[in-house]
XYZ file of C-alpha atoms in Angstrom:
228
model
C -195.968 117.767 -39.857
C -195.729 115.468 -42.842
C -192.423 115.423 -44.711
C -192.402 113.384 -47.891
C -190.371 112.860 -51.058
C -187.107 114.309 -49.810
C -185.485 112.131 -52.503
C -181.989 112.528 -51.157
C -181.853 116.319 -51.408
C -179.527 117.055 -48.523
C -178.500 120.390 -50.035
C -180.674 123.045 -51.602
C -181.169 122.790 -55.352
C -182.735 124.501 -58.348
C -186.430 123.787 -58.934
C -189.062 124.641 -61.502
C -192.040 126.036 -59.594
C -195.722 125.506 -60.422
C -195.929 128.927 -62.053
C -192.999 128.084 -64.362
C -190.558 130.215 -62.400
C -187.085 128.722 -61.842
C -185.857 129.033 -58.261
C -182.085 128.450 -58.232
C -181.911 127.724 -54.503
C -184.799 125.882 -52.882
C -185.409 123.250 -50.193
C -182.600 121.215 -48.615
C -182.582 119.597 -45.172
C -181.161 122.653 -43.411
C -184.287 124.605 -44.377
C -186.477 121.640 -43.422
C -184.828 121.461 -39.994
C -185.394 125.190 -39.497
C -189.088 124.867 -40.365
C -189.517 121.856 -38.088
C -187.835 123.695 -35.214
C -190.071 126.716 -35.815
C -193.247 124.642 -35.649
C -192.061 122.869 -32.505
C -191.228 126.169 -30.818
C -194.774 127.382 -31.463
C -196.365 124.069 -30.495
C -194.256 121.457 -28.671
C -197.162 119.005 -29.039
C -196.360 118.333 -32.685
C -195.557 115.147 -34.564
C -193.129 114.827 -37.461
C -194.078 112.056 -39.890
C -191.491 111.151 -42.536
C -193.582 109.735 -45.356
C -191.344 107.882 -47.755
C -188.954 108.320 -50.660
C -186.238 109.849 -48.518
C -183.088 107.877 -49.368
C -183.057 107.748 -53.166
C -182.833 110.330 -55.926
C -179.559 112.268 -56.008
C -175.949 111.520 -56.884
C -175.076 111.508 -53.180
C -177.617 108.740 -52.661
C -176.409 106.710 -55.616
C -172.759 106.772 -54.554
C -173.580 105.895 -50.924
C -176.677 103.665 -51.337
C -178.661 106.247 -49.402
C -176.180 106.396 -46.551
C -175.233 110.060 -46.928
C -178.604 111.420 -45.841
C -179.154 109.241 -42.767
C -177.274 111.358 -40.171
C -179.306 114.398 -41.236
C -182.612 112.516 -41.131
C -181.731 111.083 -37.720
C -181.125 114.600 -36.403
C -184.628 115.828 -37.323
C -186.371 114.023 -34.456
C -188.704 112.050 -36.706
C -191.537 110.448 -34.735
C -192.525 107.808 -37.298
C -191.291 106.753 -40.745
C -193.339 105.155 -43.498
C -191.195 103.726 -46.322
C -191.919 104.819 -49.859
C -191.365 102.739 -52.958
C -187.948 104.305 -53.660
C -186.616 103.553 -50.174
C -186.369 99.940 -51.356
C -184.161 101.008 -54.257
C -180.896 99.844 -52.670
C -182.146 96.303 -52.212
C -183.334 94.241 -49.257
C -180.050 93.956 -47.391
C -179.548 97.708 -47.130
C -183.241 98.284 -46.411
C -183.357 95.799 -43.531
C -180.094 97.013 -42.024
C -181.289 100.596 -42.165
C -184.924 100.369 -41.089
C -185.422 97.113 -39.151
C -184.012 95.690 -35.953
C -183.719 92.140 -37.301
C -181.437 91.651 -40.295
C -181.163 87.862 -39.959
C -183.866 87.047 -42.513
C -182.315 85.168 -45.476
C -182.020 87.485 -48.426
C -181.261 87.091 -52.111
C -178.511 87.499 -54.661
C -178.824 91.236 -54.040
C -177.041 90.582 -50.757
C -173.927 89.284 -52.517
C -173.836 91.921 -55.242
C -174.361 94.806 -52.844
C -171.652 93.552 -50.501
C -169.189 93.151 -53.347
C -169.943 96.622 -54.704
C -169.507 98.363 -51.355
C -166.358 96.460 -50.416
C -164.838 97.827 -53.616
C -165.543 101.486 -52.827
C -162.450 103.705 -53.154
C -160.595 103.764 -49.865
C -162.559 100.822 -48.504
C -160.942 97.947 -50.394
C -160.332 95.108 -47.960
C -161.208 97.209 -44.898
C -162.749 95.568 -41.866
C -164.903 96.965 -39.079
C -165.518 95.659 -35.594
C -168.703 93.782 -34.721
C -169.655 91.866 -31.542
C -168.806 88.569 -33.253
C -165.500 89.801 -34.672
C -164.304 91.877 -37.597
C -166.333 91.755 -40.812
C -165.982 93.413 -44.257
C -166.778 97.123 -44.308
C -169.986 96.690 -46.332
C -171.561 94.517 -43.646
C -171.555 97.231 -40.999
C -171.542 100.571 -42.806
C -175.304 101.139 -42.884
C -176.525 103.773 -40.406
C -179.587 102.654 -38.450
C -182.621 104.893 -38.533
C -183.077 106.569 -35.161
C -186.847 106.471 -35.625
C -189.420 103.655 -35.858
C -190.867 102.475 -39.159
C -194.450 101.323 -39.747
C -196.160 99.481 -42.606
C -199.239 97.301 -42.320
C -198.790 95.734 -45.764
C -195.091 94.807 -46.049
C -194.292 91.135 -45.394
C -191.168 89.016 -45.452
C -191.105 86.409 -48.198
C -189.012 83.258 -48.412
C -187.744 83.036 -51.976
C -186.887 79.342 -51.564
C -190.121 77.986 -50.056
C -192.233 80.715 -51.739
C -194.077 81.392 -48.502
C -195.072 84.758 -47.119
C -193.916 85.398 -43.579
C -194.534 87.987 -40.880
C -194.822 91.741 -41.201
C -191.477 93.472 -41.608
C -192.604 96.447 -39.494
C -195.331 97.020 -36.913
C -198.522 98.222 -38.599
C -198.786 101.188 -36.225
C -197.241 102.975 -33.261
C -198.789 104.950 -30.423
C -197.522 108.378 -29.402
C -198.509 110.528 -26.427
C -199.014 114.096 -27.600
C -199.943 116.460 -24.795
C -201.911 113.752 -23.001
C -203.644 112.544 -26.165
C -202.733 109.060 -27.388
C -202.273 109.125 -31.147
C -202.273 105.919 -33.179
C -200.278 106.231 -36.409
C -200.896 103.525 -39.020
C -198.773 103.224 -42.166
C -199.616 101.777 -45.581
C -196.628 101.695 -47.920
C -196.775 101.711 -51.701
C -197.624 98.391 -53.339
C -195.917 99.492 -56.561
C -192.482 98.207 -55.535
C -192.827 94.796 -57.295
C -193.439 96.622 -60.586
C -190.209 98.630 -60.393
C -187.309 96.173 -60.225
C -186.941 92.561 -59.178
C -184.155 93.362 -56.718
C -186.337 95.885 -54.864
C -188.894 93.174 -54.066
C -186.584 90.263 -53.223
C -187.482 88.863 -49.813
C -190.549 91.105 -49.573
C -194.203 90.893 -50.505
C -196.702 93.756 -50.532
C -200.458 93.895 -50.200
C -202.638 96.952 -50.777
C -203.148 97.403 -47.032
C -206.887 98.041 -46.974
C -207.768 94.525 -45.828
C -205.478 94.832 -42.804
C -206.643 98.333 -41.905
C -209.854 97.590 -39.928
C -207.992 95.219 -37.604
C -205.156 97.729 -37.207
C -207.627 100.446 -36.231
C -209.403 98.135 -33.777
C -206.135 97.036 -32.176
C -204.757 100.557 -31.882
C -208.024 101.706 -30.315
C -207.976 98.781 -27.882
C -204.451 99.796 -26.856
C -205.719 103.260 -25.962
C -205.494 105.386 -29.109
C -207.727 108.438 -28.725
C -207.297 109.417 -32.367
C -205.829 107.619 -35.371
């Protein structure tokens, strides 16, 4: 199952269909969850791939920096996530806190502006939340971690000070056992992010992914992937 371009639509919404018909009540994550459960009941050996542009696109996303949809996405049992260009729309600090294990990489001015904006949210002014090292401002610990792994063979960290490209932000692939078959899942994210907004790309660099792909395939196969 490949689920893409959710674009923050937690609830159902009106849509214009391909035939020009207007459907006043379509989609929404409740319907998606029902469809996913139906497929899994018919075939437990199924994978659910969440293919980008999930956390950006509605008012709920704008007012929460994509936070509002994360509990619902985490409940779907996603096997693998591939970020889309709009998942970077809340800046590098939010992206790393949400989709990576390591958030220690130095970021950019987006870090300061995002923190200031979230600490000023109604009802959150001056609030603190507990962290292992002590209490910190609300904005530094409000981001819900994805309960699923992310892959991208063409997304690299970038040091804005030394202007040097670093390591991959995510693994290029993951392996999943599906009914005794080892499946290698490789992700190539959109390289259009640098053309959207400067803040989206701060601390990141993108390639087109095709140069990395042969080595990814070889490595996944060497690790036991039966299919890719």
